[in-house]
PDB file of C-alpha atoms and ligand atoms in Angstrom:
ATOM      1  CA  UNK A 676     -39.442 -25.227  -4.465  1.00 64.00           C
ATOM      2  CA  UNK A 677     -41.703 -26.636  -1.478  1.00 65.00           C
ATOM      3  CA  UNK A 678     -38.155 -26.002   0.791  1.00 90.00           C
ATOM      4  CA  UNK A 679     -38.019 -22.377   0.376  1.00 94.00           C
ATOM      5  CA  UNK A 680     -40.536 -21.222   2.642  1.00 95.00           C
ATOM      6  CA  UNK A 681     -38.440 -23.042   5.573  1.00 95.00           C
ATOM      7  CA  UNK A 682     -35.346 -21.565   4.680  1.00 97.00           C
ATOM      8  CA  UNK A 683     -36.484 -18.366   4.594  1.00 97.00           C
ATOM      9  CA  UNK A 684     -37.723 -18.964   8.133  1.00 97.00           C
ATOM     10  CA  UNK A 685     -34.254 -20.499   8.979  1.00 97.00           C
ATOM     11  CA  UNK A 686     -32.590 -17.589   7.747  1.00 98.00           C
ATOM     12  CA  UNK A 687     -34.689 -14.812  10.073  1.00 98.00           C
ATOM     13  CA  UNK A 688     -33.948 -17.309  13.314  1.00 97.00           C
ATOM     14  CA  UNK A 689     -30.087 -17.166  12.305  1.00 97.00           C
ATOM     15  CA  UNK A 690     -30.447 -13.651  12.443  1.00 98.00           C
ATOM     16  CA  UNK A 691     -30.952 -12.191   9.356  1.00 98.00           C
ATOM     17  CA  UNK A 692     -33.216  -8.881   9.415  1.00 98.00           C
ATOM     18  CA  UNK A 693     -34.646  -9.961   5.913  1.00 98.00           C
ATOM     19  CA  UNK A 694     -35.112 -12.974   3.598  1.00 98.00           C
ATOM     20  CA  UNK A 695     -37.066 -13.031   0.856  1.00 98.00           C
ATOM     21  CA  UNK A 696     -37.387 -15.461  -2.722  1.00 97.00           C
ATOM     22  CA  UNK A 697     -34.615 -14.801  -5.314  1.00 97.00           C
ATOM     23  CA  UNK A 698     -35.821 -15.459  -9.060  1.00 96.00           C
ATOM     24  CA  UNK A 699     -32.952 -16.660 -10.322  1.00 96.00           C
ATOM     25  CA  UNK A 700     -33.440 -15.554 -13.767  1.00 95.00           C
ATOM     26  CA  UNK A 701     -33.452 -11.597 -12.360  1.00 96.00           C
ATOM     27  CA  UNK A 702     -29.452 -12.227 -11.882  1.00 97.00           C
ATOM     28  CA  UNK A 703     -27.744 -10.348 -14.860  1.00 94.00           C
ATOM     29  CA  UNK A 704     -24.581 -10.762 -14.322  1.00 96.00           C
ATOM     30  CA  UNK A 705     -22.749  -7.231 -15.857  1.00 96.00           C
ATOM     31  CA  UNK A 706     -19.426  -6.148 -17.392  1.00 96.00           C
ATOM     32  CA  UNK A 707     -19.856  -2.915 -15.424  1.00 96.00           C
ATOM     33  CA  UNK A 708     -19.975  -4.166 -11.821  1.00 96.00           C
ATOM     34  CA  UNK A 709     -16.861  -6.341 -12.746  1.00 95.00           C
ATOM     35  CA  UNK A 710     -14.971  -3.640 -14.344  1.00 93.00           C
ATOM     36  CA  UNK A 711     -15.716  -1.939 -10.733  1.00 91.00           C
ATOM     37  CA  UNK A 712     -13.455  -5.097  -9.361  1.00 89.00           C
ATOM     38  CA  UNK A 713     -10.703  -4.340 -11.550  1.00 88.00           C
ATOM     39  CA  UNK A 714     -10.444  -1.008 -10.303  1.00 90.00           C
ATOM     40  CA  UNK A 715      -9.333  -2.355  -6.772  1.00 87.00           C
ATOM     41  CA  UNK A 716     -10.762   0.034  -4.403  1.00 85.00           C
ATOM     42  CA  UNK A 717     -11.601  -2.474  -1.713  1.00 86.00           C
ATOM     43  CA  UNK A 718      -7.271  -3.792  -2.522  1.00 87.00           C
ATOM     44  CA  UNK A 719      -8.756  -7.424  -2.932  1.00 87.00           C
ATOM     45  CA  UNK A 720      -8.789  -7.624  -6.772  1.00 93.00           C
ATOM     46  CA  UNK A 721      -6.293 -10.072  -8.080  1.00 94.00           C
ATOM     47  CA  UNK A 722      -5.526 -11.253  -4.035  1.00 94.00           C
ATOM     48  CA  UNK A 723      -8.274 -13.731  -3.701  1.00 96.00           C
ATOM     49  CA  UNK A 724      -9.397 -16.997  -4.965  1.00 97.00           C
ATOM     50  CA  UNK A 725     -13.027 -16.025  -4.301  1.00 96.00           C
ATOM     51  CA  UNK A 726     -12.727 -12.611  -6.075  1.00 96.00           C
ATOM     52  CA  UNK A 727     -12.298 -11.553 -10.235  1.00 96.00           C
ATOM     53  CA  UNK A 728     -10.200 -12.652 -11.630  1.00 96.00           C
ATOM     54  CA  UNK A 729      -9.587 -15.841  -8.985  1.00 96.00           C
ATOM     55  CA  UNK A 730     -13.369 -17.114  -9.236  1.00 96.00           C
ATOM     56  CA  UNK A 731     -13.950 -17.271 -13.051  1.00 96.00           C
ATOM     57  CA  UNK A 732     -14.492 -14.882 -16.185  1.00 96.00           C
ATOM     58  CA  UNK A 733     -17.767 -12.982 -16.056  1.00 97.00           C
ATOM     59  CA  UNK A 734     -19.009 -15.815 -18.562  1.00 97.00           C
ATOM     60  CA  UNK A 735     -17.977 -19.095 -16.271  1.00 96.00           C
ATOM     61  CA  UNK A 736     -19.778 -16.939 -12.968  1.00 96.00           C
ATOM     62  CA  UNK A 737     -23.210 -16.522 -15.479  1.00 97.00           C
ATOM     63  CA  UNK A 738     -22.897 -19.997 -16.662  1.00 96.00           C
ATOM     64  CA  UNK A 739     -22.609 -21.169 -13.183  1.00 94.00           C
ATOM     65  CA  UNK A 740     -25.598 -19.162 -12.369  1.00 95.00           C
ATOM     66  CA  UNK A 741     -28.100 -19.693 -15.261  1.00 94.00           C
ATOM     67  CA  UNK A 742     -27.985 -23.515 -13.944  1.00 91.00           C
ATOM     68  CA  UNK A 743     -30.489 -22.583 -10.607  1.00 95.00           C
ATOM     69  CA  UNK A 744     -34.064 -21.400 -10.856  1.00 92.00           C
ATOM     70  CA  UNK A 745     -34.725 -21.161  -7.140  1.00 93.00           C
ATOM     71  CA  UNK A 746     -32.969 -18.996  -4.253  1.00 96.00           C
ATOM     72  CA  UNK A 747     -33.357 -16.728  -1.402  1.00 98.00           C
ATOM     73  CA  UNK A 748     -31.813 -12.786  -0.774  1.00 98.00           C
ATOM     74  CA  UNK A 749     -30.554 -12.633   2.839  1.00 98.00           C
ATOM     75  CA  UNK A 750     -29.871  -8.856   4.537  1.00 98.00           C
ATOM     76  CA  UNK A 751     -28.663  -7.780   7.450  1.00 98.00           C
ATOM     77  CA  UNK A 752     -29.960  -4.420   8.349  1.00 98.00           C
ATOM     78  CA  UNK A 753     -28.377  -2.124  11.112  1.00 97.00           C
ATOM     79  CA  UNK A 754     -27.974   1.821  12.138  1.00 96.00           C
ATOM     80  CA  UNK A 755     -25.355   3.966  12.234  1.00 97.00           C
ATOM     81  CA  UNK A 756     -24.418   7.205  14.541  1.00 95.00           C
ATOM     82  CA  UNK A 757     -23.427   8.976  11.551  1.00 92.00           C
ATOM     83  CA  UNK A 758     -22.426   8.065   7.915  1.00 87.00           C
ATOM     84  CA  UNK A 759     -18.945   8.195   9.135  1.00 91.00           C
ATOM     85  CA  UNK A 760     -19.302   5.475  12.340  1.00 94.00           C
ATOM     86  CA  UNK A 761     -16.927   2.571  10.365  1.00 95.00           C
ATOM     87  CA  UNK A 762     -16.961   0.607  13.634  1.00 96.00           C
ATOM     88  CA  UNK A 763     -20.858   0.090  13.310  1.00 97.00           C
ATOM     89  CA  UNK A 764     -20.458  -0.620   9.917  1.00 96.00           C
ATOM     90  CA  UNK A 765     -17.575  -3.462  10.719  1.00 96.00           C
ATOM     91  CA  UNK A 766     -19.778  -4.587  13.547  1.00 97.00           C
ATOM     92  CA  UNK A 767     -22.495  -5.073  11.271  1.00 97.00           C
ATOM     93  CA  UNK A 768     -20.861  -6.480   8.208  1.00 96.00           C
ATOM     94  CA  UNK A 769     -18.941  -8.910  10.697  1.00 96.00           C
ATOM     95  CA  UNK A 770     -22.566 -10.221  12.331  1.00 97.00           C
ATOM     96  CA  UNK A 771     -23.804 -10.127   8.507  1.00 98.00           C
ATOM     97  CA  UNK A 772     -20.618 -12.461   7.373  1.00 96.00           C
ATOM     98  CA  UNK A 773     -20.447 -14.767  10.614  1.00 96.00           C
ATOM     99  CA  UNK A 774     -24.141 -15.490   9.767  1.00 97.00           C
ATOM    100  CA  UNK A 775     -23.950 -16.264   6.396  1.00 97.00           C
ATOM    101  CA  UNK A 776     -21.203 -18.548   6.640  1.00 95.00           C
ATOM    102  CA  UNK A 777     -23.180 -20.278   9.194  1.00 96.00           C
ATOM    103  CA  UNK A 778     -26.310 -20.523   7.212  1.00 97.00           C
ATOM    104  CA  UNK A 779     -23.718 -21.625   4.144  1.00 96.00           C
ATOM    105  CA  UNK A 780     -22.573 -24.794   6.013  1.00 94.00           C
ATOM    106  CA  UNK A 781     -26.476 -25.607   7.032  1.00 95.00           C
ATOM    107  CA  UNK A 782     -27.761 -25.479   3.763  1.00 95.00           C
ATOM    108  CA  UNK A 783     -24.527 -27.032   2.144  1.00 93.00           C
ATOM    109  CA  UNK A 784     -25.435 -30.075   3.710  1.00 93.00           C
ATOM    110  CA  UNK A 785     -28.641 -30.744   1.626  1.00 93.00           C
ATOM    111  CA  UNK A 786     -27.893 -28.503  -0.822  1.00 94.00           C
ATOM    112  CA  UNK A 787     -24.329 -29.531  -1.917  1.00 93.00           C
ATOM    113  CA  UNK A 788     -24.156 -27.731  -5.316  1.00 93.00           C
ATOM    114  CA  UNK A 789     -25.307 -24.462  -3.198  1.00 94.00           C
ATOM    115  CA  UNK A 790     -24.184 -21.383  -4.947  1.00 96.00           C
ATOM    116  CA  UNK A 791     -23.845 -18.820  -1.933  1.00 97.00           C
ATOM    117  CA  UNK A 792     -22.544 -15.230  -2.842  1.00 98.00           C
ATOM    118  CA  UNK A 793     -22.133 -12.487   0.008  1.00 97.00           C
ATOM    119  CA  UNK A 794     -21.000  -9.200   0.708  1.00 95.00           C
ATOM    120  CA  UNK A 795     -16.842  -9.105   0.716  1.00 90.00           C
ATOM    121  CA  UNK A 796     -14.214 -11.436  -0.559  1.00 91.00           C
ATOM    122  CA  UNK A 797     -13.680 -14.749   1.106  1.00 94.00           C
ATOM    123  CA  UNK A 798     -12.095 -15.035   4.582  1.00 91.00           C
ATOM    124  CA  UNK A 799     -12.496 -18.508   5.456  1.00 93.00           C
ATOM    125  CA  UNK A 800      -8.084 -18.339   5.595  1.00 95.00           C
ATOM    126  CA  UNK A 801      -6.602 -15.748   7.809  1.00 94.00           C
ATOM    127  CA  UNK A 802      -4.170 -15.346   4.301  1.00 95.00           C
ATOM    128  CA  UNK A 803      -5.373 -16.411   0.901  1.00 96.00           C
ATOM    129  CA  UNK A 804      -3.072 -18.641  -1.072  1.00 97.00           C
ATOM    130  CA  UNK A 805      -3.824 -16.867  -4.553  1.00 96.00           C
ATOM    131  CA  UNK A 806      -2.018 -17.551  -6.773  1.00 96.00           C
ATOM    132  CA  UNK A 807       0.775 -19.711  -5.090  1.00 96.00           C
ATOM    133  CA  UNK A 808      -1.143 -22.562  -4.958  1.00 97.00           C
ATOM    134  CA  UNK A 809      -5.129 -23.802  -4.973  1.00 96.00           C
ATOM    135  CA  UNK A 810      -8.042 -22.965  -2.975  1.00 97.00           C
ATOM    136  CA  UNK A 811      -7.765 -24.741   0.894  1.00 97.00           C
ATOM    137  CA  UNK A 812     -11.282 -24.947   0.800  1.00 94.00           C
ATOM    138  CA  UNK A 813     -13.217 -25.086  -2.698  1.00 91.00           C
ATOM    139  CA  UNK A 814     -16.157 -25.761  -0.656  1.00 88.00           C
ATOM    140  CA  UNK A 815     -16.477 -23.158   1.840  1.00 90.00           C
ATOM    141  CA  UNK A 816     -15.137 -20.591  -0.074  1.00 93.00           C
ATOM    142  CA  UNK A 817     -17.726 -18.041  -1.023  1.00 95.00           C
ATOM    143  CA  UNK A 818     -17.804 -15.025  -3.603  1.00 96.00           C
ATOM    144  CA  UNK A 819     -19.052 -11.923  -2.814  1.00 96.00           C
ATOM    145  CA  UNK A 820     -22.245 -11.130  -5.391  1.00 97.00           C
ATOM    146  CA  UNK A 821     -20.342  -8.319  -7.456  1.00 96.00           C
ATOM    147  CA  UNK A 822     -17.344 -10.732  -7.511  1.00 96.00           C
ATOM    148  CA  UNK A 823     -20.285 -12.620 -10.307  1.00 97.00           C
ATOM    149  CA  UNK A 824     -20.899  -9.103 -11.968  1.00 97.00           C
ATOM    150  CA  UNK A 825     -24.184  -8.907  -9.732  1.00 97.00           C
ATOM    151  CA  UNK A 826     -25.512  -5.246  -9.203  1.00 97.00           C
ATOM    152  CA  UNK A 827     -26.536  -5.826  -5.957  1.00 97.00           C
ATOM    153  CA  UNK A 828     -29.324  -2.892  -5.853  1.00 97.00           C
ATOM    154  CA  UNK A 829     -30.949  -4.104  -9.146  1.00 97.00           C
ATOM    155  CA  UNK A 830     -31.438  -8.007  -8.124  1.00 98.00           C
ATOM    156  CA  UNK A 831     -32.843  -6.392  -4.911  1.00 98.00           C
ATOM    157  CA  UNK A 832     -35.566  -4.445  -6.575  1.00 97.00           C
ATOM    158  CA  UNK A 833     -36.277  -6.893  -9.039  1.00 98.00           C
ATOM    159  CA  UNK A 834     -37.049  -9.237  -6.534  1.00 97.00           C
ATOM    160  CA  UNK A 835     -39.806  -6.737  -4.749  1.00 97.00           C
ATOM    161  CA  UNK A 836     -37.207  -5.511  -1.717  1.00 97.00           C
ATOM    162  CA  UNK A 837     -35.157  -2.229  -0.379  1.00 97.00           C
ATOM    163  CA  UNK A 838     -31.508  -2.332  -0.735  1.00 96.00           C
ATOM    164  CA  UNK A 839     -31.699   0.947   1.235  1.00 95.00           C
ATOM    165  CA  UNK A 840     -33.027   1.706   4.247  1.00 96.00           C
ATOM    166  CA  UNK A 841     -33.167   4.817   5.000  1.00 95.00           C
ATOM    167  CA  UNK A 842     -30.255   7.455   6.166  1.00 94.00           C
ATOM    168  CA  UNK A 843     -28.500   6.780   9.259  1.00 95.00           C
ATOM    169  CA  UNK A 844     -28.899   2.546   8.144  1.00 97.00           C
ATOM    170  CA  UNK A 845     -26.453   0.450   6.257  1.00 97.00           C
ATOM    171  CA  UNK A 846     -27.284  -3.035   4.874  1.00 97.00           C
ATOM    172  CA  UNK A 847     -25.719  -6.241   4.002  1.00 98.00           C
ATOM    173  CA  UNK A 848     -27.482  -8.384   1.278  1.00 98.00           C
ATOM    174  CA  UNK A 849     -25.972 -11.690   0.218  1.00 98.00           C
ATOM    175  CA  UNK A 850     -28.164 -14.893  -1.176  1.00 98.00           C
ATOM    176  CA  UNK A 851     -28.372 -18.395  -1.856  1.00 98.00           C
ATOM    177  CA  UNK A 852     -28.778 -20.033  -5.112  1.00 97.00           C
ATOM    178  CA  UNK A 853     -30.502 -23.934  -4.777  1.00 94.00           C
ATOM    179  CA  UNK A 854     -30.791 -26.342  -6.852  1.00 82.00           C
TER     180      UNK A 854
HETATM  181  S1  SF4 B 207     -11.014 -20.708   1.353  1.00 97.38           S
HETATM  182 FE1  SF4 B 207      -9.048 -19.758   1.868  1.00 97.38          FE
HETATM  183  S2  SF4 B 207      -7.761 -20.189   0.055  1.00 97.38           S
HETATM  184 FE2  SF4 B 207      -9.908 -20.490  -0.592  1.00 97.38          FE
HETATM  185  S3  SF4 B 207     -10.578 -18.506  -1.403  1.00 97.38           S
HETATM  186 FE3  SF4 B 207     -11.142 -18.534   0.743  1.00 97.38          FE
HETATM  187  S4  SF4 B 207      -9.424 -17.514   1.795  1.00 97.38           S
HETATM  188 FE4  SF4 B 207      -8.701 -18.163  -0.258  1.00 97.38          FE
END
């Protein structure tokens, strides 16, 4: 794709630490990561239309996917005092999430079918409306990569980059699917 080289660009001056091509056929969507989801440790299973089972069976999220060839991995990259400082790691994850939604709503304008997965369920709403009633915003709503059975470390190192940094670092990875 002879865009990809500019978005990858894009995606460093928005702020991202790393961005790198995403083969799309490396995404394996797996039974394991979503059975990880059903175990609710992050309490946003069942709660959001972004997350399992809200977005789709493990079969609609790999259909969805196996449409796209071409994509980009973002990360956001920061350090931490300790592996206990949870402010740095909100800080971080918040710059991570305010940057990919930005980057989302730039790219969704040429891109429209843009699949964009991140790190965390959707908080576009300040309260979801699962499972009263539909999705506010079917198109700025975005899945976090497990939510789509993604093992986050795997599509990382099949794609040629570190999902871990090092100790006293935590990272954010999220991507882009184009079509
Ligand atoms: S856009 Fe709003 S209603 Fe839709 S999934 Fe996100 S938080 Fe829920």
């Amino acid at each position: 794709m002879e865009n990809i080289e500019y978005i990858k660009m894009r995606a460093l001056e928005v702020g991202f630490t790393v961005s790198a091509n995403l083969d799309c056929t490396t995404i394996k969507p797996m039974k394991e990561v979503r059975e990880m989801c059903s175990s609710n440790k992050c309490n946003k299973y069942g709660k959001n239309w972004a997350c399992p089972p809200g977005c789709g069976t493990l079969e609609e999220c790999t259909r969805n996917i196996s449409n796209y060839k071409y994509g980009i991995i973002v990360q956001t990259v920061g350090e931490l005092e300790d592996s206990l400082d949870y402010e740095s790691m909100m800080k971080i994850q918040g710059k991570h999430n305010q940057m990919f939604k930005s980057m989302t709503e730039e790219l969704r304008e040429e891109y429209p079918n843009l699949i964009a997965l991140g790190a965390g369920c959707c908080l576009q709403c300040e309260e979801c409306t699962y499972p009263n009633s539909v999705c506010r915003f079917p198109q700025k709503a975005i899945s976090s990569m497990e939510a789509y059975g993604i093992l986050v470390s795997k599509v990382c190192s099949d794609n040629n980059i570190p999902y871990y940094y090092g100790a006293g670092t935590i990272s954010y990875t999220g991507c882009f699917l184009l079509d």
